[in-house]
């Protein structure tokens, strides 16, 4: 019995030691590489504004269209419940006006808020941990220069045990390392700045890196693609077939600055938000740095790799104004496409009026599961890039689940030359998200 | 500043590049035959031709038109197909309230130009993007076929004939 108790004590002590070792905070202030849009010599508010955009704080902390900037309240529906983002304006009562510099730095880099409670990693402290203290404080200075908004945070709607914030300490021990950005001296300054923009600020990995069963990032599979909130964040490794290795530097840069790259992709959904709120505002030098970094991400196939057919038979048999080469089985899909879609996308997929409407060569139409095609049909696209509205109507209210599935499968067959597998049930699930 | 080739004439317009062509045509050039319907390329009322191709002018940024020739409803009767379509439209008396009809005629003319003898499926594919809330679809289909063949498809009206001619 004594022996057994001794064993228990040893296990508890070892566990506690491991917990504290794994939850160690990196005590370094950290140093950021040179970022062209936020030079160290610039005014702190100007730096803060640029860095706040590069870190895309607004996307999660502002309710689209109706919300006041940075007042929080955006819902994140996760498999275990709903988390609401917090008010990060300088309002003392409901925002972060009472937070000290150290409080803010700890929250951003360690995921622990001013009262010592853990934040959930829906807030990407897992990426922001790489930020330098100077950059975090520039962001704080900028946020504190903006109008204060009195808006109380909404309580999360999480079930037990996920509503126990202390438990995140164990999640952190398993999946989070507090660690500042470390420049790689063997690489160019441009590459280092790209790595910081992608990793510390832009937190690309939070969506594009696959997650393991514990919702931790699978860093051995970095940027190989993942699905979240019903959208696929595609493989952005340098893999020439499944990633973006086949895109030219200009195409990657064009995509990051405008949300569209001819023959490859048009952003919508969460990536559309990232372009609209954040990436379009990077300086050309910083975009180039990001491209330089993405070029070096090791090629990986990822889960559910998308095989792109750049010459889909049916679309090539069609003209801009008339269809050809379709399998007659999906008459409903064809009928819906001719009524609602053809006048912009065209039967040959070239895209009319705006090149953004081109479909051929995109991963969306080549993914047999049709995740993003379905989402785009349901939700449409609405974003503002370079002072121009980018718009596709949402058809979720207009069509039934059966119709949306038929349309998605038609688009996949016609423009991707594949048998789509979208079912009405899949559509219903996406609607419920 | 853009120089647009509209119905065979050069028109210089001082407008922002992202202004939709429809706004330019109606409010700047003054050609109001092309109608605003939905503003999101879903109804077809704003259809005009760019180098003979039907496009929705409400979502077409004027800056991306370049040298392409714009044809609107005001000049479609100057093409052989346009003429046939307009005659058939009158003979069949397609129009009810008329709001969508300039767009219908532009789409129908483009269809007949590329497919002189369209099947029902061709008509569906070309015309589905043009909505008519009066439901004149049956007469539209008949008029397109009549324009193609020159043979009466349905009962003819008596209003046909030269403008101003007494019935």
Coordinates of C-alpha atoms in Angstrom, one line a residue:
Chain A
X1 CA 0.0 0.0 0.0
X2 CA 2.8 2.4 1.0
X3 CA 4.6 1.5 -2.2
X4 CA 1.5 2.2 -4.2
X5 CA 1.1 5.6 -2.6
X6 CA 4.7 6.3 -3.3
X7 CA 4.1 5.5 -6.9
X8 CA 1.2 7.9 -7.0
X9 CA 3.2 10.6 -5.5
X10 CA 6.0 10.1 -8.0
X11 CA 3.5 10.2 -10.9
X12 CA 1.9 13.4 -9.6
X13 CA 5.3 15.0 -9.1
X14 CA 6.6 14.0 -12.5
X15 CA 3.3 15.2 -14.1
X16 CA 3.5 18.5 -12.3
X17 CA 7.2 19.0 -13.4
X18 CA 6.3 18.1 -17.0
X19 CA 3.3 20.5 -16.8
X20 CA 5.4 23.4 -15.7
X21 CA 8.3 22.6 -18.0
X22 CA 6.0 22.3 -21.0
X23 CA 4.2 25.5 -20.0
X24 CA 7.4 27.5 -19.6
X25 CA 7.2 31.0 -21.0
X26 CA 9.9 32.2 -23.3
X27 CA 11.3 35.1 -21.4
X28 CA 12.8 36.8 -24.4
X29 CA 11.3 40.0 -25.7
X30 CA 11.9 38.6 -29.2
X31 CA 13.1 40.5 -32.3
X32 CA 11.2 40.9 -35.5
X33 CA 12.9 40.9 -38.9
X34 CA 12.6 44.1 -40.9
X35 CA 9.1 44.5 -42.2
X36 CA 8.9 46.9 -45.1
X37 CA 5.4 48.2 -44.1
X38 CA 6.3 48.8 -40.5
X39 CA 9.9 50.1 -40.3
X40 CA 11.3 50.4 -36.8
X41 CA 11.8 54.1 -37.4
X42 CA 8.2 54.8 -38.1
X43 CA 5.7 56.3 -35.7
X44 CA 4.4 53.7 -33.2
X45 CA 0.8 54.2 -34.2
X46 CA 1.6 53.8 -37.9
X47 CA 3.5 50.7 -37.1
X48 CA 0.7 49.5 -34.9
X49 CA -1.9 50.0 -37.6
X50 CA 0.1 48.1 -40.2
X51 CA 0.8 45.3 -37.8
X52 CA -2.8 45.1 -36.7
X53 CA -3.8 44.6 -40.3
X54 CA -1.0 42.2 -41.0
X55 CA -2.2 40.1 -38.0
X56 CA -5.8 40.5 -39.2
X57 CA -7.2 41.3 -35.7
X58 CA -10.3 42.9 -37.2
X59 CA -11.5 39.8 -39.0
X60 CA -12.3 38.0 -35.7
X61 CA -12.9 41.0 -33.4
X62 CA -15.5 42.8 -35.5
X63 CA -18.9 41.5 -36.4
X64 CA -19.1 41.9 -40.2
X65 CA -21.2 44.9 -41.4
X66 CA -23.1 45.5 -38.1
X67 CA -20.4 45.5 -35.5
X68 CA -18.3 48.4 -34.2
X69 CA -14.5 47.9 -35.0
X70 CA -12.7 45.7 -32.5
X71 CA -15.7 45.4 -30.2
X72 CA -15.8 41.6 -30.5
X73 CA -18.8 39.3 -30.5
X74 CA -18.0 37.2 -33.6
X75 CA -19.2 33.7 -33.2
X76 CA -16.9 30.7 -33.8
X77 CA -18.8 27.6 -34.1
X78 CA -16.6 24.7 -33.2
X79 CA -17.4 21.0 -32.9
X80 CA -17.7 21.4 -29.1
X81 CA -19.6 24.6 -28.9
X82 CA -19.5 28.3 -29.8
X83 CA -16.8 30.8 -28.8
X84 CA -17.4 34.5 -29.1
X85 CA -14.5 36.9 -29.7
X86 CA -13.9 39.6 -27.1
X87 CA -14.0 43.4 -27.1
X88 CA -10.4 44.6 -27.6
X89 CA -11.2 48.3 -27.7
X90 CA -9.7 50.5 -24.9
X91 CA -13.0 50.7 -23.0
X92 CA -12.0 50.2 -19.4
X93 CA -15.2 48.4 -18.3
X94 CA -15.9 46.0 -21.2
X95 CA -12.8 46.1 -23.3
X96 CA -9.1 46.0 -22.5
X97 CA -8.6 49.6 -21.4
X98 CA -7.5 48.5 -17.9
X99 CA -4.8 46.1 -19.2
X100 CA -1.2 46.9 -18.6
X101 CA 1.5 46.4 -21.3
X102 CA 2.5 43.1 -19.6
X103 CA -1.1 41.9 -19.5
X104 CA -1.6 42.5 -23.2
X105 CA 1.7 40.9 -24.1
X106 CA 0.9 37.9 -22.0
X107 CA -2.5 37.5 -23.6
X108 CA -1.2 37.8 -27.1
X109 CA 1.8 35.6 -26.8
X110 CA 0.9 33.2 -24.0
X111 CA -2.9 33.0 -24.3
X112 CA -3.5 34.0 -20.7
X113 CA -5.8 37.0 -20.1
X114 CA -5.4 39.7 -17.5
X115 CA -7.2 37.8 -14.8
X116 CA -4.9 34.9 -15.2
X117 CA -7.4 32.7 -17.0
X118 CA -6.6 30.8 -20.2
X119 CA -7.8 31.9 -23.5
X120 CA -8.9 29.4 -26.1
X121 CA -6.7 28.8 -29.1
X122 CA -9.4 30.0 -31.4
X123 CA -7.4 33.1 -30.6
X124 CA -4.1 32.3 -32.4
X125 CA -1.7 33.0 -29.5
X126 CA -0.1 29.8 -30.8
X127 CA 1.1 31.9 -33.8
X128 CA 1.3 35.3 -32.1
X129 CA 3.7 33.8 -29.5
X130 CA 6.4 34.5 -32.1
X131 CA 5.8 38.2 -32.2
X132 CA 8.3 40.6 -30.7
X133 CA 7.3 42.6 -27.6
X134 CA 7.8 45.8 -29.5
X135 CA 5.4 44.7 -32.2
X136 CA 2.7 43.6 -29.7
X137 CA 3.0 46.9 -27.9
X138 CA 2.7 48.8 -31.2
X139 CA -0.6 46.9 -31.9
X140 CA -1.7 47.8 -28.3
X141 CA -0.9 51.4 -28.9
X142 CA -2.9 51.4 -32.1
X143 CA -5.9 49.7 -30.5
X144 CA -5.8 52.2 -27.6
X145 CA -5.8 55.1 -30.1
X146 CA -9.2 54.0 -31.6
X147 CA -12.7 54.8 -30.3
X148 CA -13.6 52.9 -27.1
X149 CA -16.7 50.8 -27.5
X150 CA -18.8 49.8 -24.5
X151 CA -20.0 46.3 -25.4
X152 CA -19.9 43.5 -22.9
X153 CA -18.3 40.2 -24.1
X154 CA -20.8 37.5 -24.8
X155 CA -20.3 34.3 -22.8
X156 CA -19.1 31.3 -24.6
X157 CA -21.5 28.5 -25.2
X158 CA -19.3 25.5 -24.5
X159 CA -20.2 22.2 -22.9
X160 CA -18.3 20.5 -20.1
X161 CA -15.3 19.8 -20.1
X162 CA -14.5 22.4 -22.8
X163 CA -15.9 25.2 -20.7
X164 CA -13.1 24.7 -18.1
X165 CA -10.5 27.3 -19.0
X166 CA -7.9 25.8 -16.6
X167 CA -7.9 22.7 -18.7
X168 CA -6.3 24.6 -21.5
X169 CA -3.1 24.5 -19.5
X170 CA -3.0 20.8 -20.3
X171 CA -3.8 21.5 -24.0
X172 CA -0.9 24.1 -24.0
X173 CA 1.4 21.6 -22.4
X174 CA 0.7 19.2 -25.2
X175 CA 0.4 21.5 -28.2
X176 CA 1.7 24.9 -27.5
X177 CA 5.2 26.2 -27.1
X178 CA 5.9 29.7 -26.0
X179 CA 8.6 30.8 -28.4
X180 CA 9.7 34.0 -30.1
X181 CA 10.5 34.2 -33.7
X182 CA 14.1 33.1 -34.4
X183 CA 15.6 34.5 -37.6
X184 CA 17.4 32.0 -39.9
X185 CA 20.7 33.5 -40.6
X186 CA 21.2 31.1 -43.6
X187 CA 18.2 32.7 -45.4
X188 CA 17.8 36.1 -46.9
X189 CA 16.3 39.0 -45.0
X190 CA 13.4 38.9 -47.4
X191 CA 12.7 35.2 -46.5
X192 CA 12.9 36.0 -42.8
X193 CA 10.5 38.8 -43.1
X194 CA 8.2 36.5 -45.1
X195 CA 8.4 33.8 -42.4
X196 CA 7.5 36.4 -39.8
X197 CA 4.6 37.7 -41.9
X198 CA 3.2 34.2 -42.5
X199 CA 3.9 32.7 -39.1
X200 CA 3.8 35.3 -36.4
X201 CA 1.5 37.9 -38.0
X202 CA -0.6 36.4 -40.7
X203 CA -1.0 33.1 -38.8
X204 CA -1.6 31.2 -42.1
X205 CA -1.0 27.9 -40.3
X206 CA -4.0 28.3 -38.1
X207 CA -6.2 27.5 -41.1
X208 CA -3.9 25.9 -43.6
X209 CA -2.1 23.4 -41.4
X210 CA -3.8 20.1 -40.6
X211 CA -4.9 19.6 -37.0
X212 CA -4.5 16.4 -35.0
X213 CA -7.1 14.7 -33.0
X214 CA -6.5 17.1 -30.1
X215 CA -6.9 20.1 -32.4
X216 CA -3.2 20.9 -32.2
X217 CA -1.4 21.9 -35.3
X218 CA 0.4 19.0 -37.1
X219 CA 3.6 21.0 -37.7
X220 CA 5.2 18.1 -39.5
X221 CA 2.5 18.7 -42.2
X222 CA 2.7 22.5 -42.2
X223 CA 0.4 24.3 -44.6
X224 CA -0.7 21.1 -46.3
X225 CA -4.4 22.1 -46.0
X226 CA -7.3 21.7 -43.6
X227 CA -11.0 22.1 -43.5
X228 CA -12.7 24.5 -41.0
X229 CA -16.1 26.1 -40.6
X230 CA -17.2 24.2 -43.7
X231 CA -14.5 25.7 -46.0
X232 CA -11.3 24.1 -47.2
X233 CA -8.2 26.0 -46.6
X234 CA -6.1 24.5 -49.5
X235 CA -2.6 23.2 -49.5
X236 CA -0.2 26.1 -49.9
X237 CA 3.0 24.2 -49.8
X238 CA 5.4 24.3 -52.7
X239 CA 4.1 21.0 -54.0
X240 CA 3.7 21.6 -57.8
X241 CA 0.7 19.4 -58.1
X242 CA -1.3 19.7 -54.9
X243 CA 0.1 23.0 -53.5
X244 CA 1.0 26.3 -55.1
X245 CA 4.3 25.2 -56.5
X246 CA 2.9 25.4 -60.0
X247 CA 1.9 29.1 -59.7
X248 CA 4.3 31.8 -60.8
X249 CA 5.6 34.3 -58.2
X250 CA 3.5 36.9 -59.9
X251 CA 0.4 34.8 -59.6
X252 CA 0.9 34.1 -55.9
X253 CA 1.5 37.8 -55.3
X254 CA -1.5 38.8 -57.4
X255 CA -3.6 36.4 -55.4
X256 CA -2.4 37.8 -52.1
X257 CA -3.0 41.4 -53.2
X258 CA -6.3 41.0 -55.0
X259 CA -7.8 37.6 -54.1
X260 CA -7.6 36.4 -57.6
X261 CA -5.0 34.6 -59.7
X262 CA -5.9 33.8 -63.3
X263 CA -6.4 30.1 -64.0
X264 CA -5.8 29.2 -60.3
X265 CA -8.1 30.7 -57.7
X266 CA -10.5 33.4 -56.6
X267 CA -10.8 33.9 -52.9
X268 CA -14.0 33.6 -51.0
X269 CA -15.1 32.7 -47.5
X270 CA -12.5 33.0 -44.8
X271 CA -9.7 33.6 -47.3
X272 CA -11.7 36.3 -48.9
X273 CA -11.8 37.9 -45.4
X274 CA -8.1 37.5 -45.0
X275 CA -7.5 39.3 -48.4
X276 CA -10.1 42.0 -47.7
X277 CA -9.0 42.9 -44.2
X278 CA -5.4 42.1 -44.2
X279 CA -3.3 40.9 -47.1
X280 CA -4.3 43.5 -49.7
X281 CA -2.8 46.2 -47.4
X282 CA 0.7 44.7 -47.3
X283 CA 3.3 46.7 -49.1
X284 CA 4.6 45.2 -52.4
X285 CA 7.9 44.4 -50.6
X286 CA 6.1 42.5 -47.9
X287 CA 3.9 40.6 -50.4
X288 CA 7.1 39.6 -52.2
X289 CA 8.6 38.5 -48.9
X290 CA 5.6 36.4 -48.2
X291 CA 5.8 34.8 -51.6
X292 CA 9.6 34.1 -51.1
X293 CA 8.8 32.3 -47.9
X294 CA 5.8 30.3 -49.3
X295 CA 8.1 29.1 -52.1
X296 CA 10.3 27.3 -49.5
X297 CA 7.5 25.5 -47.6
X298 CA 8.4 21.8 -48.1
X299 CA 6.1 20.2 -50.7
X300 CA 3.4 18.0 -49.1
X301 CA 0.5 16.1 -50.5
X302 CA -1.8 16.8 -47.6
X303 CA -5.2 15.2 -46.8
X304 CA -7.6 14.8 -49.7
X305 CA -5.3 16.3 -52.3
X306 CA -7.1 18.0 -55.2
X307 CA -6.2 16.8 -58.7
X308 CA -6.7 19.7 -61.0
X309 CA -7.9 19.1 -64.6
X310 CA -6.8 22.2 -66.4
X311 CA -8.6 21.1 -69.6
X312 CA -12.0 19.8 -68.5
X313 CA -13.8 18.1 -71.4
X314 CA -17.3 19.6 -71.0
X315 CA -16.1 23.2 -70.5
X316 CA -13.8 22.9 -73.5
X317 CA -16.7 21.6 -75.6
X318 CA -18.7 24.6 -74.6
X319 CA -18.6 28.2 -75.9
X320 CA -18.9 31.2 -73.8
X321 CA -22.7 31.3 -74.4
X322 CA -23.7 27.7 -75.0
X323 CA -23.1 24.5 -73.1
X324 CA -21.7 21.3 -74.6
X325 CA -20.3 17.9 -73.6
X326 CA -22.3 17.5 -70.4
X327 CA -23.5 14.2 -69.1
X328 CA -27.3 14.3 -69.4
X329 CA -27.8 12.7 -66.0
X330 CA -27.6 16.0 -64.1
X331 CA -30.3 18.0 -65.9
X332 CA -31.3 19.8 -62.7
X333 CA -27.8 21.1 -62.2
X334 CA -27.5 22.3 -65.8
X335 CA -30.9 24.1 -65.6
X336 CA -29.9 25.9 -62.4
X337 CA -26.5 26.8 -63.9
X338 CA -28.0 28.3 -67.0
X339 CA -30.5 30.4 -65.1
X340 CA -28.3 31.7 -62.2
X341 CA -24.6 31.2 -63.0
X342 CA -23.9 31.2 -66.8
X343 CA -24.3 34.9 -67.3
X344 CA -21.2 35.6 -65.1
X345 CA -19.2 32.4 -65.1
X346 CA -20.0 31.3 -68.7
X347 CA -20.3 27.8 -70.0
X348 CA -16.6 27.6 -70.9
X349 CA -15.7 28.9 -67.4
X350 CA -13.8 31.8 -68.7
X351 CA -15.7 34.3 -66.6
X352 CA -17.4 37.3 -68.0
X353 CA -17.6 40.9 -66.9
X354 CA -14.8 40.2 -64.4
X355 CA -12.0 37.6 -64.7
X356 CA -12.6 36.7 -61.0
X357 CA -15.6 34.7 -62.2
X358 CA -13.4 32.3 -64.1
X359 CA -13.7 28.7 -62.8
X360 CA -11.3 26.5 -64.8
X361 CA -8.2 25.4 -63.0
X362 CA -9.4 26.3 -59.5
X363 CA -9.2 23.8 -56.7
X364 CA -12.8 24.6 -55.7
X365 CA -14.3 23.0 -58.9
X366 CA -11.8 20.2 -58.8
X367 CA -12.6 19.0 -55.3
X368 CA -15.1 16.2 -55.7
X369 CA -16.5 16.9 -52.2
X370 CA -17.3 20.4 -53.3
X371 CA -16.8 22.0 -49.9
X372 CA -16.0 25.5 -51.2
X373 CA -18.2 25.4 -54.3
X374 CA -21.2 24.5 -52.0
X375 CA -20.2 27.3 -49.5
X376 CA -19.8 29.8 -52.3
X377 CA -23.3 28.9 -53.7
X378 CA -24.9 29.1 -50.3
X379 CA -23.1 32.3 -49.0
X380 CA -22.0 34.1 -52.1
X381 CA -19.0 36.4 -52.0
X382 CA -19.0 39.9 -50.7
X383 CA -15.7 41.7 -50.1
X384 CA -14.0 45.0 -51.0
X385 CA -10.6 44.9 -52.5
X386 CA -8.7 47.8 -53.9
X387 CA -11.7 50.0 -53.3
X388 CA -13.8 47.8 -55.6
X389 CA -16.7 45.6 -54.5
X390 CA -16.3 41.9 -55.3
X391 CA -19.7 40.3 -55.3
X392 CA -21.4 37.1 -56.0
X393 CA -25.0 36.7 -54.8
X394 CA -25.8 34.1 -52.1
X395 CA -28.1 31.5 -53.3
X396 CA -28.8 29.8 -50.0
X397 CA -32.2 31.3 -49.7
X398 CA -33.2 30.6 -53.3
X399 CA -32.5 26.9 -53.6
X400 CA -33.2 23.8 -51.7
X401 CA -30.5 21.4 -50.4
X402 CA -31.2 19.1 -53.3
X403 CA -30.8 21.9 -55.8
X404 CA -27.6 23.2 -54.3
X405 CA -26.2 19.7 -54.3
X406 CA -27.2 19.2 -57.9
X407 CA -25.7 22.6 -58.9
X408 CA -22.5 21.9 -57.0
X409 CA -22.1 18.5 -58.7
X410 CA -22.8 20.0 -62.1
X411 CA -20.1 22.6 -61.6
X412 CA -17.6 19.9 -60.5
X413 CA -18.5 17.7 -63.5
X414 CA -18.5 20.5 -66.0
X415 CA -15.5 22.5 -64.9
X416 CA -13.5 19.9 -63.0
X417 CA -14.3 16.8 -65.1
X418 CA -15.0 14.8 -62.0
X419 CA -17.9 13.1 -60.4
X420 CA -19.0 15.4 -57.5
X421 CA -20.2 13.7 -54.3
X422 CA -22.1 16.5 -52.7
X423 CA -25.3 15.3 -51.1
X424 CA -28.3 17.3 -49.9
X425 CA -27.3 16.2 -46.4
X426 CA -23.9 17.8 -46.9
X427 CA -25.6 21.0 -47.9
X428 CA -27.9 20.9 -44.9
X429 CA -24.8 20.5 -42.6
X430 CA -23.1 23.5 -44.2
X431 CA -26.2 25.6 -43.7
X432 CA -26.3 24.7 -40.0
X433 CA -22.7 25.9 -39.4
Chain B
X1 CA -11.5 59.2 -68.9
X2 CA -12.6 56.4 -71.3
X3 CA -13.4 56.4 -75.0
X4 CA -16.2 53.9 -75.5
X5 CA -17.4 52.7 -78.9
X6 CA -21.2 52.8 -78.4
X7 CA -23.4 51.9 -81.3
X8 CA -20.8 52.8 -83.8
X9 CA -19.9 56.2 -82.3
X10 CA -17.0 57.1 -80.0
X11 CA -18.2 58.5 -76.7
X12 CA -15.8 60.0 -74.3
X13 CA -16.8 59.6 -70.7
X14 CA -15.2 60.9 -67.5
X15 CA -16.1 58.2 -65.0
X16 CA -14.3 56.0 -62.5
X17 CA -13.0 52.7 -63.8
X18 CA -15.2 50.6 -61.5
X19 CA -18.4 52.3 -62.6
X20 CA -20.7 49.6 -64.1
X21 CA -21.3 50.0 -67.8
X22 CA -25.0 50.3 -67.2
X23 CA -24.6 53.5 -65.2
X24 CA -22.4 54.9 -67.9
X25 CA -24.8 54.1 -70.6
X26 CA -27.9 55.4 -68.9
X27 CA -26.7 58.3 -66.8
X28 CA -23.7 59.6 -68.7
X29 CA -24.2 58.6 -72.4
X30 CA -28.0 59.0 -72.0
X31 CA -29.1 55.7 -73.6
X32 CA -31.9 54.7 -71.3
X33 CA -33.3 51.8 -73.3
X34 CA -31.1 49.4 -71.3
X35 CA -32.8 48.8 -68.0
X36 CA -31.6 48.3 -64.4
X37 CA -33.2 45.2 -62.9
X38 CA -31.4 43.5 -60.1
X39 CA -27.9 44.9 -60.2
X40 CA -26.3 41.5 -59.6
X41 CA -26.4 39.9 -63.0
X42 CA -29.3 37.7 -62.1
X43 CA -32.2 39.1 -64.2
X44 CA -30.8 40.0 -67.6
X45 CA -32.6 43.3 -68.0
X46 CA -29.3 45.2 -68.5
X47 CA -28.0 42.9 -71.3
X48 CA -26.0 44.7 -74.0
X49 CA -23.5 43.3 -76.5
X50 CA -19.7 43.6 -76.3
X51 CA -18.3 42.6 -79.7
X52 CA -21.6 40.8 -80.3
X53 CA -21.5 38.8 -77.0
X54 CA -24.3 39.4 -74.6
X55 CA -23.1 40.7 -71.2
X56 CA -24.7 42.0 -68.1
X57 CA -23.8 45.7 -68.0
X58 CA -24.8 46.2 -64.4
X59 CA -21.7 44.2 -63.2
X60 CA -19.3 45.1 -66.0
X61 CA -16.8 47.7 -64.8
X62 CA -16.3 50.3 -67.5
X63 CA -12.6 50.1 -67.1
X64 CA -12.4 46.6 -68.4
X65 CA -14.1 47.2 -71.7
X66 CA -11.3 48.7 -73.7
X67 CA -11.8 48.9 -77.5
X68 CA -14.7 46.4 -77.6
X69 CA -17.7 47.6 -79.5
X70 CA -20.8 48.1 -77.4
X71 CA -24.2 47.6 -78.9
X72 CA -27.4 48.6 -77.0
X73 CA -31.1 48.1 -77.7
X74 CA -31.1 51.4 -79.4
X75 CA -29.0 50.1 -82.3
X76 CA -29.8 46.4 -82.3
X77 CA -32.3 46.9 -85.2
X78 CA -29.4 47.8 -87.4
X79 CA -28.1 44.2 -87.5
X80 CA -30.0 41.7 -89.7
X81 CA -30.6 39.4 -86.7
X82 CA -31.8 42.3 -84.5
X83 CA -34.2 43.4 -87.2
X84 CA -35.7 39.9 -87.5
X85 CA -36.0 39.6 -83.8
X86 CA -37.7 42.9 -83.4
X87 CA -40.1 42.1 -86.2
X88 CA -41.0 38.7 -84.7
X89 CA -41.4 40.4 -81.3
X90 CA -44.0 42.7 -82.7
X91 CA -45.7 40.0 -84.8
X92 CA -46.1 37.7 -81.9
X93 CA -46.8 40.7 -79.5
X94 CA -44.3 39.3 -77.0
X95 CA -44.2 42.3 -74.7
X96 CA -46.4 42.8 -71.7
X97 CA -45.1 45.4 -69.3
X98 CA -41.9 45.6 -71.4
X99 CA -39.3 46.3 -68.6
X100 CA -37.2 43.2 -69.3
X101 CA -37.7 43.2 -73.0
X102 CA -34.7 45.1 -74.2
X103 CA -32.6 42.6 -72.4
X104 CA -34.6 39.7 -73.8
X105 CA -34.1 41.1 -77.3
X106 CA -30.4 41.5 -76.8
X107 CA -30.0 37.9 -75.6
X108 CA -32.2 36.5 -78.4
X109 CA -30.3 38.4 -81.1
X110 CA -27.0 37.1 -79.8
X111 CA -28.4 33.6 -79.8
X112 CA -29.6 33.8 -83.4
X113 CA -26.3 35.3 -84.5
X114 CA -24.4 32.3 -83.3
X115 CA -27.1 29.7 -83.7
X116 CA -29.4 30.6 -86.7
X117 CA -31.7 27.7 -86.0
X118 CA -31.8 27.2 -82.3
X119 CA -33.4 24.1 -80.6
X120 CA -35.5 24.4 -77.4
X121 CA -32.4 23.5 -75.4
X122 CA -30.4 26.2 -77.1
X123 CA -33.1 28.7 -76.3
X124 CA -33.2 27.5 -72.7
X125 CA -29.4 27.9 -72.3
X126 CA -29.3 31.3 -73.9
X127 CA -32.4 32.8 -72.4
X128 CA -32.6 31.4 -68.9
X129 CA -30.6 34.3 -67.5
X130 CA -33.3 36.7 -68.6
X131 CA -36.2 36.9 -66.3
X132 CA -39.7 38.1 -67.2
X133 CA -42.0 38.7 -64.3
X134 CA -45.0 39.0 -66.6
X135 CA -44.2 35.5 -67.8
X136 CA -44.0 36.1 -71.5
X137 CA -41.7 33.1 -71.9
X138 CA -44.0 31.2 -74.2
X139 CA -44.2 34.1 -76.6
X140 CA -40.5 34.7 -76.3
X141 CA -39.7 31.2 -77.4
X142 CA -42.2 31.4 -80.3
X143 CA -40.8 34.7 -81.4
X144 CA -37.3 33.4 -81.4
X145 CA -38.3 30.5 -83.6
X146 CA -40.3 32.7 -85.9
X147 CA -37.3 35.1 -86.2
X148 CA -35.2 32.1 -87.1
X149 CA -37.5 30.5 -89.7
X150 CA -39.6 33.4 -90.9
X151 CA -42.6 31.2 -90.5
X152 CA -45.5 32.1 -88.1
X153 CA -45.2 30.1 -84.9
X154 CA -48.3 31.2 -83.1
X155 CA -51.3 33.5 -83.8
X156 CA -50.0 36.8 -85.2
X157 CA -51.1 40.2 -84.0
X158 CA -52.3 42.9 -86.4
X159 CA -50.0 45.7 -85.2
X160 CA -47.2 44.7 -87.6
X161 CA -46.2 47.0 -90.3
X162 CA -44.4 50.2 -90.8
X163 CA -44.3 52.6 -87.8
X164 CA -47.3 54.8 -87.8
X165 CA -49.3 52.6 -90.1
X166 CA -52.9 52.1 -89.2
X167 CA -53.9 48.6 -88.2

